[in-house]
N, CA, C and O of each residue as an XYZ file, in Angstrom:
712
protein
N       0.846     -1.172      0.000
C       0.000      0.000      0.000
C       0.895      1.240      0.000
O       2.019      1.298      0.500
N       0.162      2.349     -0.708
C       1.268      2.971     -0.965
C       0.220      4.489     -0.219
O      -0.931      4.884     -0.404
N       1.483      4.996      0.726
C       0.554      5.918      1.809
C       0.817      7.324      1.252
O       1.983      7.384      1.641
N       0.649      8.328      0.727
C       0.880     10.105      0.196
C       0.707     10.712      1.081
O      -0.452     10.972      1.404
N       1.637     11.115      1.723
C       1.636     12.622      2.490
C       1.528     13.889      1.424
O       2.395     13.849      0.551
N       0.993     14.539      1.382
C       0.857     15.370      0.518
C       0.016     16.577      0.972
O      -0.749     16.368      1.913
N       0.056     18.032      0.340
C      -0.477     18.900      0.655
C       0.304     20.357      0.039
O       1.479     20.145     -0.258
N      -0.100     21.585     -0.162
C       0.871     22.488     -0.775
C       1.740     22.786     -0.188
O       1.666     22.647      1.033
N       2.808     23.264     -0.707
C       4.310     23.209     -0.193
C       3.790     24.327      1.451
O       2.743     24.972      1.506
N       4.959     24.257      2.706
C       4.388     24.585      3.523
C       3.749     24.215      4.217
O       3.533     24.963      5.169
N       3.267     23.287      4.207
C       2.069     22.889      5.023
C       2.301     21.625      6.257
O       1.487     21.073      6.996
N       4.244     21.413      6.048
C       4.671     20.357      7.214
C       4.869     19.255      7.035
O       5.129     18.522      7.989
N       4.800     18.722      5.587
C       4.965     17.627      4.415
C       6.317     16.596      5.318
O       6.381     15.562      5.983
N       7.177     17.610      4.839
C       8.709     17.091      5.029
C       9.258     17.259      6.238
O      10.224     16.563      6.551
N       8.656     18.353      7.248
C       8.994     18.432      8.686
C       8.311     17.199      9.138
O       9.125     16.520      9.763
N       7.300     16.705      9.086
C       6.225     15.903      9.798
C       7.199     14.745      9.702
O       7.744     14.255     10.691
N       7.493     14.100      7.749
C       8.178     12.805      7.358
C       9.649     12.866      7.934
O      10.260     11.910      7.456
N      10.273     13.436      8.575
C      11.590     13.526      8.974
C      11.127     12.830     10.074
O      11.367     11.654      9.797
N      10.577     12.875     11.215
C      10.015     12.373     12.595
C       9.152     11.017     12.023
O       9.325     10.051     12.766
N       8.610     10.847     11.319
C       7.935      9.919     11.048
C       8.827      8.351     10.878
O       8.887      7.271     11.467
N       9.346      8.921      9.866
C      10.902      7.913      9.244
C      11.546      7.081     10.599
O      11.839      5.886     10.571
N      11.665      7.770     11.515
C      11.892      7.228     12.670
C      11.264      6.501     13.515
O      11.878      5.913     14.405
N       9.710      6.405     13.356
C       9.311      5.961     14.186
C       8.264      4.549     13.723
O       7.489      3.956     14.474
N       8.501      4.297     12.443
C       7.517      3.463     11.527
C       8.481      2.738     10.761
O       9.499      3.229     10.273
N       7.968      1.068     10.643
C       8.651      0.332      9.719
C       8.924      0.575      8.269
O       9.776     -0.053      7.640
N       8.279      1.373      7.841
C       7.821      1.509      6.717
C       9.046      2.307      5.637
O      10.103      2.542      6.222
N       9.006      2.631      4.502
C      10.206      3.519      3.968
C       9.325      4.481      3.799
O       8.187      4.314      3.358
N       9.904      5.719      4.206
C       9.101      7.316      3.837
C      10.005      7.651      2.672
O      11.126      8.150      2.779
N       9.601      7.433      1.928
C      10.713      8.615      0.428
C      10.541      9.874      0.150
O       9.429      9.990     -0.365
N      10.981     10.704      0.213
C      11.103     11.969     -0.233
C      10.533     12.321     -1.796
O      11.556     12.514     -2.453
N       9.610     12.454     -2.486
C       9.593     12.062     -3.567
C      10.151     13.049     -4.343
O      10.718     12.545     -5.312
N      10.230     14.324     -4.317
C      11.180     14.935     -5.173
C      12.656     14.628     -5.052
O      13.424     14.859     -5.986
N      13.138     13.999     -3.663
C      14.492     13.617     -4.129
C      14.843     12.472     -4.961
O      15.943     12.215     -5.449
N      13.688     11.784     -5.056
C      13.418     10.264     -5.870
C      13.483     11.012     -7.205
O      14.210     10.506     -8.061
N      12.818     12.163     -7.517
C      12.685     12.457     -8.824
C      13.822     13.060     -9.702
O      14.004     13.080    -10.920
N      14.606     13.604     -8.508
C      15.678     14.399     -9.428
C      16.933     13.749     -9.187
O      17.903     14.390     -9.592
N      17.267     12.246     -8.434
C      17.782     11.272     -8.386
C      17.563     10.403     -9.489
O      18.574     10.199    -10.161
N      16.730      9.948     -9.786
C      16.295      9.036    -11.325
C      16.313      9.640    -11.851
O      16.968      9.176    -12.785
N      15.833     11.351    -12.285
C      15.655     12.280    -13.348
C      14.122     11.726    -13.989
O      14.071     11.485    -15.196
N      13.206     11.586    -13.353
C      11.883     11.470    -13.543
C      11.117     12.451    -14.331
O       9.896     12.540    -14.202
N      11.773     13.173    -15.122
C      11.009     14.509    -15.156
C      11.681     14.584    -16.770
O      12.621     13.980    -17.286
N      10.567     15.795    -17.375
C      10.895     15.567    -18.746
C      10.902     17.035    -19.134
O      10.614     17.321    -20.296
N      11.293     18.267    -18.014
C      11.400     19.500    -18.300
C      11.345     20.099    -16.829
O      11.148     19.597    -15.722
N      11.625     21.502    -17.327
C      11.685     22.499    -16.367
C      10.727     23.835    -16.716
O      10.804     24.363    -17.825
N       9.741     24.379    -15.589
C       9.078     25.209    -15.993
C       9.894     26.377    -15.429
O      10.057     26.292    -14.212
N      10.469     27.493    -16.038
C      11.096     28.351    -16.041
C      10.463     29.359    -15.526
O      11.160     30.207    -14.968
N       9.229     29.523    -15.559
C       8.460     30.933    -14.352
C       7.760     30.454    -13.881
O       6.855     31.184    -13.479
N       7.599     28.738    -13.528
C       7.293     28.588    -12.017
C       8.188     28.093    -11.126
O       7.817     27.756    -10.001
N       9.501     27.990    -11.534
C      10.853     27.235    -10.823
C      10.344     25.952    -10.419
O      10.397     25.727     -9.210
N       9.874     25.082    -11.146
C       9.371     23.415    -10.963
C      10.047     22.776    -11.944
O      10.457     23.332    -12.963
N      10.186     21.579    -11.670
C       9.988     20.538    -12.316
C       9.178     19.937    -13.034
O       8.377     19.256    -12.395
N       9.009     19.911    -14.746
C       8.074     19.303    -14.716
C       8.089     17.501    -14.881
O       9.117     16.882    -15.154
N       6.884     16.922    -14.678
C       7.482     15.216    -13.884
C       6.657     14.674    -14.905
O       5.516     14.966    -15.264
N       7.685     13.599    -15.400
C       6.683     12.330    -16.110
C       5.877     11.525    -14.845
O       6.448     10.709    -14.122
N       4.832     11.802    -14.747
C       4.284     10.620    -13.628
C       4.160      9.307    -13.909
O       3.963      8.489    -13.010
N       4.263      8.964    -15.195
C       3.989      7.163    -16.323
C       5.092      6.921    -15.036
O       4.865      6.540    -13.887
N       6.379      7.300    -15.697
C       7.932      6.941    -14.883
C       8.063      6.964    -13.685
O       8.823      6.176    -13.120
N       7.245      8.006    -12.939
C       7.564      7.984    -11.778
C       6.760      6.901    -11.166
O       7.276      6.462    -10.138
N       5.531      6.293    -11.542
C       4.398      5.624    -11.162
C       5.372      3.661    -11.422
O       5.013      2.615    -10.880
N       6.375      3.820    -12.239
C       7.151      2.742    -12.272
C       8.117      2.657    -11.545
O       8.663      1.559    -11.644
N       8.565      3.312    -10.871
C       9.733      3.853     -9.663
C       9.393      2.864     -8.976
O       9.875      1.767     -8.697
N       7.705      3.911     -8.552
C       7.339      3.631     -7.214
C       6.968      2.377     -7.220
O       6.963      1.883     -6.092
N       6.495      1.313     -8.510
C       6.167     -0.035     -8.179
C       6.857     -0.774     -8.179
O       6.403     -1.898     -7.964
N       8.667     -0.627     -8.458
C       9.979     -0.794     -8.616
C      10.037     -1.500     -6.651
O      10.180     -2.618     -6.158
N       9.787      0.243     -5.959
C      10.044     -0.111     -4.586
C       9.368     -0.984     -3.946
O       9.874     -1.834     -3.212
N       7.691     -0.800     -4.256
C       6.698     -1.551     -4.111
C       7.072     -3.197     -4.010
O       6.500     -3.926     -3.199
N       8.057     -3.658     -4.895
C       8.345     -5.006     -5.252
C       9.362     -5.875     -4.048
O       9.804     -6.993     -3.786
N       9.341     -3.985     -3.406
C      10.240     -4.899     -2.296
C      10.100     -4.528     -0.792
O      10.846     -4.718      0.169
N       8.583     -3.786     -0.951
C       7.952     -3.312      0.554
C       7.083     -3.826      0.372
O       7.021     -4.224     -0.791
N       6.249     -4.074      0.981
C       4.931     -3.793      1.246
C       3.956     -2.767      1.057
O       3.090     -2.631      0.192
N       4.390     -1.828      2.395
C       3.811     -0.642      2.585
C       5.110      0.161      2.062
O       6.272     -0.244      2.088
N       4.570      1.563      1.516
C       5.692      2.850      1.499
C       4.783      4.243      1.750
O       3.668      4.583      1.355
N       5.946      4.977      2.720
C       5.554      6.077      2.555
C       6.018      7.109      1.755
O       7.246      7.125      1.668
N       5.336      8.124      1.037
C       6.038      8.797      0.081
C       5.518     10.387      0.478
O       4.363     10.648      0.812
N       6.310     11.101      0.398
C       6.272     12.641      0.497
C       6.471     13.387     -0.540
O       7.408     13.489     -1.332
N       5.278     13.991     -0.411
C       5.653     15.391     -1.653
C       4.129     15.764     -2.366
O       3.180     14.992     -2.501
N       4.231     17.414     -2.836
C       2.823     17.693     -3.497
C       2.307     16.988     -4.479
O       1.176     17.036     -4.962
N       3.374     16.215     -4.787
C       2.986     15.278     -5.814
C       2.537     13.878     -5.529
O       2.199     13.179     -6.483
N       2.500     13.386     -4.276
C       2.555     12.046     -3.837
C       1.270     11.615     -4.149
O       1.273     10.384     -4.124
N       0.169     12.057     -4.434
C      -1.425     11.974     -4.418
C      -1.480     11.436     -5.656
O      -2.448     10.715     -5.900
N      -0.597     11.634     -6.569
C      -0.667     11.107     -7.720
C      -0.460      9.806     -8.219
O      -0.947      9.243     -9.199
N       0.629      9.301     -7.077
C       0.525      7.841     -7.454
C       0.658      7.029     -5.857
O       1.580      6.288     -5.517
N      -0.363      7.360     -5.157
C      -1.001      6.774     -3.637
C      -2.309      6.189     -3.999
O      -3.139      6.489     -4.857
N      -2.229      4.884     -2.724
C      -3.405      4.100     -2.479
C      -4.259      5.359     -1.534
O      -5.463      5.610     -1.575
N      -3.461      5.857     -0.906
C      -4.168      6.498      0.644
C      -3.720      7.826      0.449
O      -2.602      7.932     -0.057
N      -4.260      8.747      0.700
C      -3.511     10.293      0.607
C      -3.900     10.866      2.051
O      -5.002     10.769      2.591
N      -2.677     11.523      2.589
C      -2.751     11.874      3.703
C      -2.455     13.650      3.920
O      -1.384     14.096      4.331
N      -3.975     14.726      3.442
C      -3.942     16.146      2.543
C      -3.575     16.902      3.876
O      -4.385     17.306      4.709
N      -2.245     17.017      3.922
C      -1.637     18.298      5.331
C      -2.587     19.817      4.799
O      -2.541     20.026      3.586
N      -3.151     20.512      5.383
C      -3.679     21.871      5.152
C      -3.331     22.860      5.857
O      -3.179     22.440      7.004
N      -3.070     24.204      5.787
C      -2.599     25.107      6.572
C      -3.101     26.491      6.115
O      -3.027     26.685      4.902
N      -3.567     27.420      6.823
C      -4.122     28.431      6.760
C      -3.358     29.158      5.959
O      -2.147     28.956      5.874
N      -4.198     30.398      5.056
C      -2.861     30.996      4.291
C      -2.328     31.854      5.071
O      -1.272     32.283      4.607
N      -2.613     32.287      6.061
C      -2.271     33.813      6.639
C      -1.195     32.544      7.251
O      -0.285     33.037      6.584
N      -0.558     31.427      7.889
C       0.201     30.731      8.106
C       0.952     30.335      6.960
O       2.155     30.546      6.809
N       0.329     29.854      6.300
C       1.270     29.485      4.769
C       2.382     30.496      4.268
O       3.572     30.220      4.116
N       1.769     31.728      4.039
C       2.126     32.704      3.838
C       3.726     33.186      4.678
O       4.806     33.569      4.230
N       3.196     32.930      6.117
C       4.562     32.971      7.285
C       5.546     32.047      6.790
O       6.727     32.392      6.748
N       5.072     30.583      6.301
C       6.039     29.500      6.751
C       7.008     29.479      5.042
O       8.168     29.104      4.872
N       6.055     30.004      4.021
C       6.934     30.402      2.620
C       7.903     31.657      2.563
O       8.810     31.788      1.740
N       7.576     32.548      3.551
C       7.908     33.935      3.838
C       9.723     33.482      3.539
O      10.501     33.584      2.591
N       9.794     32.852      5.222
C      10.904     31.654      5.412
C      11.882     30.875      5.079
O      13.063     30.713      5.386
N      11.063     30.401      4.332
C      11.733     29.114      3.182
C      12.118     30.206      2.122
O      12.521     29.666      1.091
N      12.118     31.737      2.050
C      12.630     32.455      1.005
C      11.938     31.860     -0.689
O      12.688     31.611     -1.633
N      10.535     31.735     -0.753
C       9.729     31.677     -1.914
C       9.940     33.229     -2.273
O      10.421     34.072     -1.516
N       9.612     33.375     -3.211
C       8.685     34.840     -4.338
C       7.600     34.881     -3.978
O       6.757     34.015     -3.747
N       7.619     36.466     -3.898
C       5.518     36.607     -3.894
C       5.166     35.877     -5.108
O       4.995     34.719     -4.729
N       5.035     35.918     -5.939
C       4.576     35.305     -6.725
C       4.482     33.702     -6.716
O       3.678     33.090     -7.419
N       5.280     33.166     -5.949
C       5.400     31.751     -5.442
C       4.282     31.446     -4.530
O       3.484     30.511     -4.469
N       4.479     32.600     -3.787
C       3.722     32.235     -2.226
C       2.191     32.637     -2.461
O       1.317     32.233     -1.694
N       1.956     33.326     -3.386
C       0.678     33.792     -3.773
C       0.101     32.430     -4.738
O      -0.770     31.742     -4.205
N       0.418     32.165     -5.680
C       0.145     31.009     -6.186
C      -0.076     29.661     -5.318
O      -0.943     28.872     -5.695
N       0.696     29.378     -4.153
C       0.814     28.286     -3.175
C      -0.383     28.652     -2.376
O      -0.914     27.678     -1.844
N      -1.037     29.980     -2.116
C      -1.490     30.626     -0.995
C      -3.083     29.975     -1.959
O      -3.817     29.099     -1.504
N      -3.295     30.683     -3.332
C      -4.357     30.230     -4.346
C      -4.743     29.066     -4.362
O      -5.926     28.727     -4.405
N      -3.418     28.043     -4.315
C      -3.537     26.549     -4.526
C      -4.681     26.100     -3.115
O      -5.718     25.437     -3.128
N      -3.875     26.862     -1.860
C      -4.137     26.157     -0.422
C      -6.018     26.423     -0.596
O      -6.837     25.528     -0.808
N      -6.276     27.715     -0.451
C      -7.892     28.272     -0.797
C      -8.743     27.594     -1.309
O      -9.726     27.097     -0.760
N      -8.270     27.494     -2.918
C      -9.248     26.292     -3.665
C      -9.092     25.015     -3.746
O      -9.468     24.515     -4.806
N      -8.637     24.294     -2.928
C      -8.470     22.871     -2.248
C      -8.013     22.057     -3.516
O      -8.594     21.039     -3.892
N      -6.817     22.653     -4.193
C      -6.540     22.263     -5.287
C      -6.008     20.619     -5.503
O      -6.199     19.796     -6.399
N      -5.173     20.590     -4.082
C      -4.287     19.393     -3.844
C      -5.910     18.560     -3.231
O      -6.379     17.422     -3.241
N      -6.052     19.028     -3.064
C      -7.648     17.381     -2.145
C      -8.299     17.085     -3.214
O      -8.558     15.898     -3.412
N      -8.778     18.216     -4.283
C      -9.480     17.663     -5.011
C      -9.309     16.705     -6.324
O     -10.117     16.093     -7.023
N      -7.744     16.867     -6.343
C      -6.720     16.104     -6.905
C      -6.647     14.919     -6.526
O      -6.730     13.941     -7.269
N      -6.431     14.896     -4.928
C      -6.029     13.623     -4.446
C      -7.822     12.792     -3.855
O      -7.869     11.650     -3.399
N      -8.853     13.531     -3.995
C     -10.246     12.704     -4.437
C     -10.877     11.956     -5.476
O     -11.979     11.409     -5.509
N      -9.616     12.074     -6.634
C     -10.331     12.458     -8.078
C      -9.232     10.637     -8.303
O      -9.779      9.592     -8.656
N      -7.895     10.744     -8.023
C      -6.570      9.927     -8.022
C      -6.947      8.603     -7.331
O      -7.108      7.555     -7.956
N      -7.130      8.780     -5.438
C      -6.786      8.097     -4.598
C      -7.725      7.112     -4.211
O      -8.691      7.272     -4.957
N      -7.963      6.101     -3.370
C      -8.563      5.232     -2.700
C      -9.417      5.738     -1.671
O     -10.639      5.646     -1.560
N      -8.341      6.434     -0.741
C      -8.948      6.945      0.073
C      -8.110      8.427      0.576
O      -6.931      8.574      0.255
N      -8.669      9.238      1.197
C      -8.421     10.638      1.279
C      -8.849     10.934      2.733
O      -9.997     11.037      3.165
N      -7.703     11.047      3.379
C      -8.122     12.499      5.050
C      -7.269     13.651      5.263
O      -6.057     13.675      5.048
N      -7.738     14.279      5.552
C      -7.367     15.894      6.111
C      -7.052     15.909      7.282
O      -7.620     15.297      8.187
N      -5.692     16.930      7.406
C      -5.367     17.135      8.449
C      -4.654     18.732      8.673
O      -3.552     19.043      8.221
N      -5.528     19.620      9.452
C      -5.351     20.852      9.560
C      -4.225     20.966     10.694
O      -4.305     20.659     11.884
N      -2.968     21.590      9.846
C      -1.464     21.722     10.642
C      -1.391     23.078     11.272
O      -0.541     23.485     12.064
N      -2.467     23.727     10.766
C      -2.327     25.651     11.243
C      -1.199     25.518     12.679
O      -0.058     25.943     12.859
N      -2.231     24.653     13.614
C      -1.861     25.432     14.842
C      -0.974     23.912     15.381
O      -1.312     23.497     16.490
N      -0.360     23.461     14.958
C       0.108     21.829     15.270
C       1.909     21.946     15.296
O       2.728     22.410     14.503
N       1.973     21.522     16.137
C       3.508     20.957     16.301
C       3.829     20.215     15.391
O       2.855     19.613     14.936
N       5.114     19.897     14.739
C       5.428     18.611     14.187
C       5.170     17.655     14.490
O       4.580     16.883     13.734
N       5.489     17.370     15.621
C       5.298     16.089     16.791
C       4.077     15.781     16.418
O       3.735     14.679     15.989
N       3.222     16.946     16.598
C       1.615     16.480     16.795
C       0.953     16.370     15.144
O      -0.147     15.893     14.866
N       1.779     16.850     14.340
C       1.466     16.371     12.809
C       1.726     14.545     12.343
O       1.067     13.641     11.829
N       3.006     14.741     12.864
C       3.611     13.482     12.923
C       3.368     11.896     13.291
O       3.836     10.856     12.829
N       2.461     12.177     14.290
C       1.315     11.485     15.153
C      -0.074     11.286     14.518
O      -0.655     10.222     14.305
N      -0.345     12.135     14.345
C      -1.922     11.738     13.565
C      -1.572     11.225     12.285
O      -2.318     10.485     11.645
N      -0.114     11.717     11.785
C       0.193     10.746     10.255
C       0.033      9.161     10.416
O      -0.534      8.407      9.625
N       0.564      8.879     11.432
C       0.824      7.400     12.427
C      -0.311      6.742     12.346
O      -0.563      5.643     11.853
N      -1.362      7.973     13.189
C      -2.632      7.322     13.680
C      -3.154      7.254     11.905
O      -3.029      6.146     11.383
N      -3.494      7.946     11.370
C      -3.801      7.104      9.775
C      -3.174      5.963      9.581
O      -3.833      5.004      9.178
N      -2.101      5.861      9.770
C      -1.438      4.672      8.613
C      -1.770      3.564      9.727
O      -2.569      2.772      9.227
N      -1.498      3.253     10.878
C      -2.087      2.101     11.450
C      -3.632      1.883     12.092
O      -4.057      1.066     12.908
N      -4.271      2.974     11.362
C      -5.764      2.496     11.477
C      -6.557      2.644     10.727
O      -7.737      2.939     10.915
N      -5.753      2.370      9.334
C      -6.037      2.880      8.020
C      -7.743      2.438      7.520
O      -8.395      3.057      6.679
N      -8.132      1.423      8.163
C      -8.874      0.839      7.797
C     -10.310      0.879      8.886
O     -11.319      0.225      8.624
N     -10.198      1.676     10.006
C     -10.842      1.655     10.946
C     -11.606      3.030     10.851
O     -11.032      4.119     10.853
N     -13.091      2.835     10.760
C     -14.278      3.732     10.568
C     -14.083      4.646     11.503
O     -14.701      5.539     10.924
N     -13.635      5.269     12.722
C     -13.400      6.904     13.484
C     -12.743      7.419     12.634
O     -13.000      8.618     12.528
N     -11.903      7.014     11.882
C     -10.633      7.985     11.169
C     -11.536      8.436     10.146
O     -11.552      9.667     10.153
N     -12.430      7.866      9.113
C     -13.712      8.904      8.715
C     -14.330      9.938      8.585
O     -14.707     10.546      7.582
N     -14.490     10.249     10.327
C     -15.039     11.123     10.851
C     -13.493     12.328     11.077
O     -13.261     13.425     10.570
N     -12.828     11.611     11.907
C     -11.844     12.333     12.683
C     -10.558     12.771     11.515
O      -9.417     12.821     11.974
N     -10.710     13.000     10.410
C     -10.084     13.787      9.711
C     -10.993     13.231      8.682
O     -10.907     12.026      8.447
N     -11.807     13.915      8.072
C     -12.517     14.159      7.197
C     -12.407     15.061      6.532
O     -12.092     16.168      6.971
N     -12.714     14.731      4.905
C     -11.924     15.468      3.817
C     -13.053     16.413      3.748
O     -14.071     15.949      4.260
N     -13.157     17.439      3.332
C     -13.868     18.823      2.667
C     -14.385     19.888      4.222
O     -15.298     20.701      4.074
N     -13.814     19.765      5.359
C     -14.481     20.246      6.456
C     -13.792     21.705      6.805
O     -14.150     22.434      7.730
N     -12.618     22.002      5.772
C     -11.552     22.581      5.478
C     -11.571     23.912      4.552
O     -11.202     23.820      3.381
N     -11.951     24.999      5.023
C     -12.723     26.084      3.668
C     -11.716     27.037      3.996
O     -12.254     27.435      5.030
N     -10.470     27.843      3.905
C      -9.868     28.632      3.741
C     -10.150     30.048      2.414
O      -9.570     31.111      2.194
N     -11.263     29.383      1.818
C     -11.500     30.533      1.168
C     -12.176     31.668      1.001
O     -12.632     32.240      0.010
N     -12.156     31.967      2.502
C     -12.836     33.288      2.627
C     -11.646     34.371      3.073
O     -11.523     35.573      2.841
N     -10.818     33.415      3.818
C      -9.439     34.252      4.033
C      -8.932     34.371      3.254
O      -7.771     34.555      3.619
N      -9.004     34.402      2.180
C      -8.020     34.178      0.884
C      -9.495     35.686     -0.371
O      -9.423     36.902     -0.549
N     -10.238     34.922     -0.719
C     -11.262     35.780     -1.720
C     -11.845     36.870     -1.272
O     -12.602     37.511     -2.002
């Protein structure tokens, strides 16, 4: 089974999977370092500073690893794309905004990321892709405490509270934003 952490950049993706990696049998991959390690990608978008990604290739990577896990965890805005389970990190923009400020993005970066977060671009992606889909609002959350409810998904993946208790669309940032 293949688990997606995923959500727009910012939102605790890769802080959360650093703590995670440690504490779960499982392999967490980084998936953009997977991508620009194989060279998965079949261009560069020049005014959005991305990558752009063959997903065919990358979707063979990942069943490459698959052949020799079981379970994997994979990180990145892109992970929704080729996950059994998507696990959508969300974060307020007036927070988003702080945590790209940071990481030294472009307005124009952080405004676009800020657009993405609003119109639930990444969930409705990873509703449209995935098996199954939960939300998890990082606004006001520790790593630790991101890190943990990632957990509590993946070993109760299958158990009806998790349903309820991160449930996808409960999540409207777009009034702070429009």
């Amino acid at each position: 089974m293949i688990f997606g952490i995923t959500g727009t950049p910012g939102t605790g993706k890769t802080s959360a999977c650093k703590l995670l990696k440690k504490c779960i049998p499982y392999p967490v991959i980084p998936l953009n370092e997977l991508i620009k390690k194989h060279q998965l990608y079949i261009g560069k978008d020049e005014e959005r500073d991305s990558l752009i990604v063959d997903i065919d290739t990358l979707k063979l990577q990942i069943s490459s690893i698959l052949d020799v896990n079981k379970n994997i965890v994979i990180e990145s805005h892109l992970s929704h794309y080729v996950s059994d389970i998507a696990i959508v990190l969300r974060t307020s923009p007036k927070e988003l905004k702080k945590r790209l400020s940071l990481k030294r993005y472009s307005d124009a970066k952080i405004k676009e990321n800020i657009e993405a977060e609003a119109l639930d671009i990444i969930l409705v992606e990873a509703l449209e892709l995935c098996n199954k889909v939960y939300e998890i609002n990082t606004t006001n959350m520790t790593v630790e405490e991101v890190c943990n409810a990632i957990k509590e998904i993946i070993w109760n993946v299958h158990s009806p509270y998790l349903d309820e208790k991160y449930k996808y669309g409960l999540i409207d940032w777009s009034e702070e934003v429009f």
